Amino acid sequence: MVLDAGIRGRRYEPLLRLVCVPYAGGSAAVYHRWAHTLPPTIEPWALRLPGHDSRMDEPLGTDLMSVAHEAAAALAGLLPGPYALFGHSLGALLAFEIAHSLRQGWGIDPVLLAVSARVAPQLSRHGGTMHRLPDDEYLETLDRRFGAIPPVIRADPQMRALYLPILRADTTMLETYRHKAGRLLNCPILAFGGEDDPETSADTLAAWSEQTTAGCSTTLFPGGHFFLQPERDRLLRLLSDELLVSLVP
């Protein structure tokens, strides 16, 4: 199943669906508590990527555009009305390309695109080789760059065997992604970042404004690349305010 039904807050006739896309190595569970903070008019959904969560029996995706197109095709038949997208890190680029794919293939535009901890796509690095490093060096580099490798993944052979292929596939998506300039989105973009995140800056977040005709605003939070959890409540308040504004005729 492409969407995590467990995250759905089971809203009664919500006005909008918020599709949440996980970061590299992450799962739909990252967003499970969002329903407790979002207003009842917004129903959060979480995207399950191939090879993740309950889709572990499927091949892992290593091409970002293919994964985005597959997700868009699945969402097109499920979205009953207005929707928005949120993505963190790798998820930001996936959310961006899903928005384009839904627009181009089905004429469905989001009311808002929220991106987090990722530079604008036209500035994205490409040609990286981290995903091809030997296992130990790969994990060390990933931890040094993002600070997000739990010690158990290194210490426990079973956990390592389970998660290392997922991390490597997701990193491959990130490092081989190539942005192709095309039509601009016509929805506002919110760009979030961590003040101490070496992966982004105020300028590289503001550059998302080049991808839309409807304006872009940026907010920096205390913390590094994974400010998402400690700053969740504040981020969701800002996101909720913008989503509710987008629903006003």
Short mmCIF file of C-alpha atoms in Angstrom, two decimals:
data_model
loop_
_atom_site.label_atom_id
_atom_site.label_comp_id
_atom_site.label_asym_id
_atom_site.label_seq_id
_atom_site.Cartn_x
_atom_site.Cartn_y
_atom_site.Cartn_z
CA MET A 1 0.00 0.00 0.00
CA VAL A 2 1.49 3.34 -1.08
CA LEU A 3 -0.16 5.36 1.70
CA ASP A 4 0.03 4.64 5.39
CA ALA A 5 -3.58 4.33 6.51
CA GLY A 6 -2.45 4.35 10.11
CA ILE A 7 -1.41 7.98 10.01
CA ARG A 8 -4.77 9.16 8.80
CA GLY A 9 -6.45 11.01 11.61
CA ARG A 10 -9.78 9.66 10.35
CA ARG A 11 -11.12 13.17 10.08
CA TYR A 12 -14.80 13.62 9.40
CA GLU A 13 -15.04 15.25 5.98
CA PRO A 14 -11.67 17.05 6.09
CA LEU A 15 -11.19 20.04 3.84
CA LEU A 16 -7.66 19.11 2.81
CA ARG A 17 -5.23 16.16 2.74
CA LEU A 18 -1.59 16.71 3.62
CA VAL A 19 0.64 14.12 1.94
CA CYS A 20 3.88 13.71 3.93
CA VAL A 21 7.00 12.26 2.29
CA PRO A 22 9.76 10.74 4.49
CA TYR A 23 13.47 11.52 4.41
CA ALA A 24 16.20 9.09 3.38
CA GLY A 25 16.06 5.99 5.56
CA GLY A 26 12.84 7.23 7.14
CA SER A 27 9.42 5.63 7.19
CA ALA A 28 5.80 6.66 7.36
CA ALA A 29 6.07 6.38 11.15
CA VAL A 30 7.96 9.69 11.18
CA TYR A 31 4.60 11.43 10.72
CA HIS A 32 2.38 9.27 12.92
CA ARG A 33 1.91 11.90 15.64
CA TRP A 34 1.13 14.76 13.29
CA ALA A 35 -2.61 14.06 13.43
CA HIS A 36 -2.57 15.04 17.12
CA THR A 37 -1.39 18.57 16.33
CA LEU A 38 -2.98 19.38 12.99
CA PRO A 39 -6.48 20.89 13.05
CA PRO A 40 -9.42 18.56 12.32
CA THR A 41 -9.93 20.12 8.90
CA ILE A 42 -6.56 18.73 7.73
CA GLU A 43 -6.06 14.98 7.33
CA PRO A 44 -2.40 13.86 7.21
CA TRP A 45 -1.35 10.98 4.98
CA ALA A 46 2.15 9.48 4.86
CA LEU A 47 3.75 8.10 1.73
CA ARG A 48 5.29 4.64 1.88
CA LEU A 49 8.23 4.35 -0.47
CA PRO A 50 9.00 1.10 -2.34
CA GLY A 51 11.06 -1.26 -0.20
CA HIS A 52 10.07 0.59 3.01
CA ASP A 53 7.54 -0.21 5.74
CA SER A 54 4.91 -2.71 4.56
CA ARG A 55 6.40 -2.55 1.04
CA MET A 56 9.59 -4.34 2.12
CA ASP A 57 8.90 -7.15 -0.33
CA GLU A 58 9.16 -4.71 -3.25
CA PRO A 59 12.42 -3.63 -4.91
CA LEU A 60 13.91 -0.46 -3.45
CA GLY A 61 13.66 2.63 -5.60
CA THR A 62 16.93 4.21 -6.70
CA ASP A 63 15.63 6.66 -9.31
CA LEU A 64 13.89 9.66 -7.78
CA MET A 65 11.84 10.54 -10.84
CA SER A 66 10.49 7.00 -11.19
CA VAL A 67 9.51 6.86 -7.53
CA ALA A 68 7.82 10.27 -7.81
CA HIS A 69 5.84 9.24 -10.90
CA GLU A 70 4.72 6.01 -9.24
CA ALA A 71 3.59 7.90 -6.14
CA ALA A 72 1.73 10.46 -8.24
CA ALA A 73 -0.10 7.71 -10.14
CA ALA A 74 -1.22 6.14 -6.88
CA LEU A 75 -2.26 9.45 -5.34
CA ALA A 76 -4.20 10.57 -8.41
CA GLY A 77 -6.80 7.89 -7.79
CA LEU A 78 -7.03 8.50 -4.06
CA LEU A 79 -7.20 12.27 -3.60
CA PRO A 80 -10.84 13.31 -3.27
CA GLY A 81 -10.20 17.05 -3.12
CA PRO A 82 -7.64 19.73 -2.25
CA TYR A 83 -4.24 18.49 -1.13
CA ALA A 84 -0.84 19.77 -0.06
CA LEU A 85 2.58 18.13 0.10
CA PHE A 86 5.29 18.14 2.77
CA GLY A 87 8.71 16.56 2.45
CA HIS A 88 11.86 16.59 4.58
CA SER A 89 15.34 16.34 3.03
CA LEU A 90 15.11 13.69 0.27
CA GLY A 91 11.34 13.89 0.80
CA ALA A 92 11.37 17.56 -0.22
CA LEU A 93 12.66 16.73 -3.70
CA LEU A 94 10.25 13.81 -3.98
CA ALA A 95 7.33 16.03 -2.93
CA PHE A 96 8.38 18.64 -5.51
CA GLU A 97 8.50 16.10 -8.33
CA ILE A 98 5.24 14.45 -7.20
CA ALA A 99 3.56 17.86 -7.43
CA HIS A 100 4.84 18.29 -10.98
CA SER A 101 3.84 14.77 -11.98
CA LEU A 102 0.29 15.17 -10.62
CA ARG A 103 -0.04 18.46 -12.45
CA GLN A 104 1.31 17.19 -15.76
CA GLY A 105 -0.39 13.80 -15.76
CA TRP A 106 -3.69 14.49 -14.07
CA GLY A 107 -4.12 18.26 -13.91
CA ILE A 108 -4.16 18.16 -10.11
CA ASP A 109 -2.36 21.06 -8.43
CA PRO A 110 -1.48 21.22 -4.72
CA VAL A 111 -2.66 24.21 -2.73
CA LEU A 112 0.76 24.32 -1.04
CA LEU A 113 4.18 22.67 -1.21
CA ALA A 114 6.14 22.61 2.05
CA VAL A 115 9.79 21.61 1.84
CA SER A 116 12.22 21.07 4.69
CA ALA A 117 16.00 20.68 5.06
CA ARG A 118 16.71 20.68 1.32
CA VAL A 119 18.15 23.31 -1.00
CA ALA A 120 16.10 24.32 -4.03
CA PRO A 121 16.18 21.68 -6.79
CA GLN A 122 18.08 23.84 -9.27
CA LEU A 123 20.88 24.04 -6.67
CA SER A 124 20.86 20.34 -5.77
CA ARG A 125 24.20 18.58 -5.81
CA HIS A 126 24.54 15.75 -8.26
CA GLY A 127 27.16 13.22 -9.18
CA GLY A 128 27.91 12.37 -5.55
CA THR A 129 29.66 9.10 -4.78
CA MET A 130 28.67 8.58 -1.15
CA HIS A 131 26.15 5.89 -2.12
CA ARG A 132 28.98 3.81 -3.63
CA LEU A 133 31.29 3.86 -0.59
CA PRO A 134 32.11 0.63 1.34
CA ASP A 135 29.65 -0.04 4.14
CA ASP A 136 31.64 1.26 7.12
CA GLU A 137 32.87 4.34 5.29
CA TYR A 138 29.39 4.97 3.94
CA LEU A 139 27.79 4.90 7.40
CA GLU A 140 30.54 7.08 8.87
CA THR A 141 30.15 9.67 6.08
CA LEU A 142 26.36 9.65 6.38
CA ASP A 143 26.52 10.11 10.15
CA ARG A 144 29.11 12.88 9.92
CA ARG A 145 27.08 14.74 7.29
CA PHE A 146 23.59 14.34 8.74
CA GLY A 147 24.14 13.11 12.30
CA ALA A 148 21.38 10.53 12.08
CA ILE A 149 22.76 6.99 12.20
CA PRO A 150 21.58 5.18 15.36
CA PRO A 151 24.42 3.20 16.96
CA VAL A 152 22.32 0.01 16.78
CA ILE A 153 22.56 0.02 12.98
CA ARG A 154 26.34 -0.21 13.25
CA ALA A 155 26.44 -2.62 16.16
CA ASP A 156 23.66 -5.08 15.34
CA PRO A 157 24.34 -7.20 12.22
CA GLN A 158 20.62 -7.86 11.68
CA MET A 159 19.66 -4.18 11.91
CA ARG A 160 22.58 -3.31 9.66
CA ALA A 161 21.50 -5.87 7.05
CA LEU A 162 17.94 -4.52 7.17
CA TYR A 163 18.55 -0.78 7.02
CA LEU A 164 21.79 -0.40 5.10
CA PRO A 165 20.22 -1.27 1.69
CA ILE A 166 17.37 1.18 2.38
CA LEU A 167 19.75 3.98 3.30
CA ARG A 168 21.96 3.28 0.29
CA ALA A 169 19.01 3.21 -2.14
CA ASP A 170 17.63 6.48 -0.77
CA THR A 171 21.07 8.10 -0.95
CA THR A 172 21.35 6.92 -4.55
CA MET A 173 18.07 8.70 -5.34
CA LEU A 174 19.40 11.88 -3.78
CA GLU A 175 22.82 11.84 -5.43
CA THR A 176 21.65 10.87 -8.93
CA TYR A 177 18.71 13.29 -9.12
CA ARG A 178 18.87 15.81 -11.96
CA HIS A 179 16.52 18.75 -11.94
CA LYS A 180 15.06 19.62 -15.34
CA ALA A 181 13.78 23.14 -15.71
CA GLY A 182 10.16 23.31 -16.83
CA ARG A 183 6.86 24.89 -15.98
CA LEU A 184 6.69 26.55 -12.60
CA LEU A 185 4.28 25.45 -9.91
CA ASN A 186 1.37 27.79 -9.26
CA CYS A 187 1.08 27.11 -5.52
CA PRO A 188 2.95 28.83 -2.68
CA ILE A 189 6.05 27.13 -1.30
CA LEU A 190 7.09 27.07 2.35
CA ALA A 191 10.76 26.29 2.92
CA PHE A 192 11.94 25.24 6.39
CA GLY A 193 15.52 24.77 7.56
CA GLY A 194 17.72 24.30 10.60
CA GLU A 195 19.93 27.16 11.69
CA ASP A 196 22.89 24.80 12.19
CA ASP A 197 22.26 22.54 9.19
CA PRO A 198 25.32 22.59 6.89
CA GLU A 199 23.12 21.25 4.06
CA THR A 200 21.06 24.44 3.74
CA SER A 201 21.15 28.17 4.33
CA ALA A 202 18.66 31.04 4.26
CA ASP A 203 19.71 31.77 0.67
CA THR A 204 19.47 28.20 -0.63
CA LEU A 205 16.04 27.82 0.97
CA ALA A 206 14.86 31.14 -0.44
CA ALA A 207 15.89 29.92 -3.91
CA TRP A 208 12.77 27.71 -3.88
CA SER A 209 10.99 30.92 -4.93
CA GLU A 210 12.34 30.28 -8.45
CA GLN A 211 10.13 27.18 -8.71
CA THR A 212 6.72 28.84 -8.31
CA THR A 213 4.67 31.77 -9.53
CA ALA A 214 2.87 32.05 -6.18
CA GLY A 215 5.65 33.11 -3.83
CA CYS A 216 7.86 31.42 -1.27
CA SER A 217 8.48 32.06 2.42
CA THR A 218 11.25 30.61 4.57
CA THR A 219 11.58 29.85 8.27
CA LEU A 220 14.69 28.76 10.16
CA PHE A 221 14.41 26.68 13.32
CA PRO A 222 16.99 25.98 16.01
CA GLY A 223 18.92 22.79 15.32
CA GLY A 224 20.64 20.88 12.57
CA HIS A 225 19.43 18.76 9.69
CA PHE A 226 16.93 16.86 11.83
CA PHE A 227 15.25 19.79 13.57
CA LEU A 228 11.99 18.20 12.41
CA GLN A 229 11.27 16.28 15.61
CA PRO A 230 12.20 18.77 18.36
CA GLU A 231 10.55 21.65 16.46
CA ARG A 232 7.56 19.64 15.26
CA ASP A 233 4.84 21.54 17.12
CA ARG A 234 6.03 24.97 16.02
CA LEU A 235 6.49 23.79 12.44
CA LEU A 236 2.99 22.30 12.36
CA ARG A 237 1.46 25.51 13.72
CA LEU A 238 3.08 27.51 10.92
CA LEU A 239 2.14 24.90 8.34
CA SER A 240 -1.45 24.69 9.58
CA ASP A 241 -1.87 28.46 9.40
CA GLU A 242 -0.72 28.51 5.78
CA LEU A 243 -2.88 25.54 4.82
CA LEU A 244 -5.99 27.09 6.33
CA VAL A 245 -5.29 30.35 4.48
CA SER A 246 -4.98 28.41 1.24
CA LEU A 247 -8.52 27.09 1.67
CA VAL A 248 -10.08 30.56 1.89
CA PRO A 249 -11.76 31.39 -1.45
#
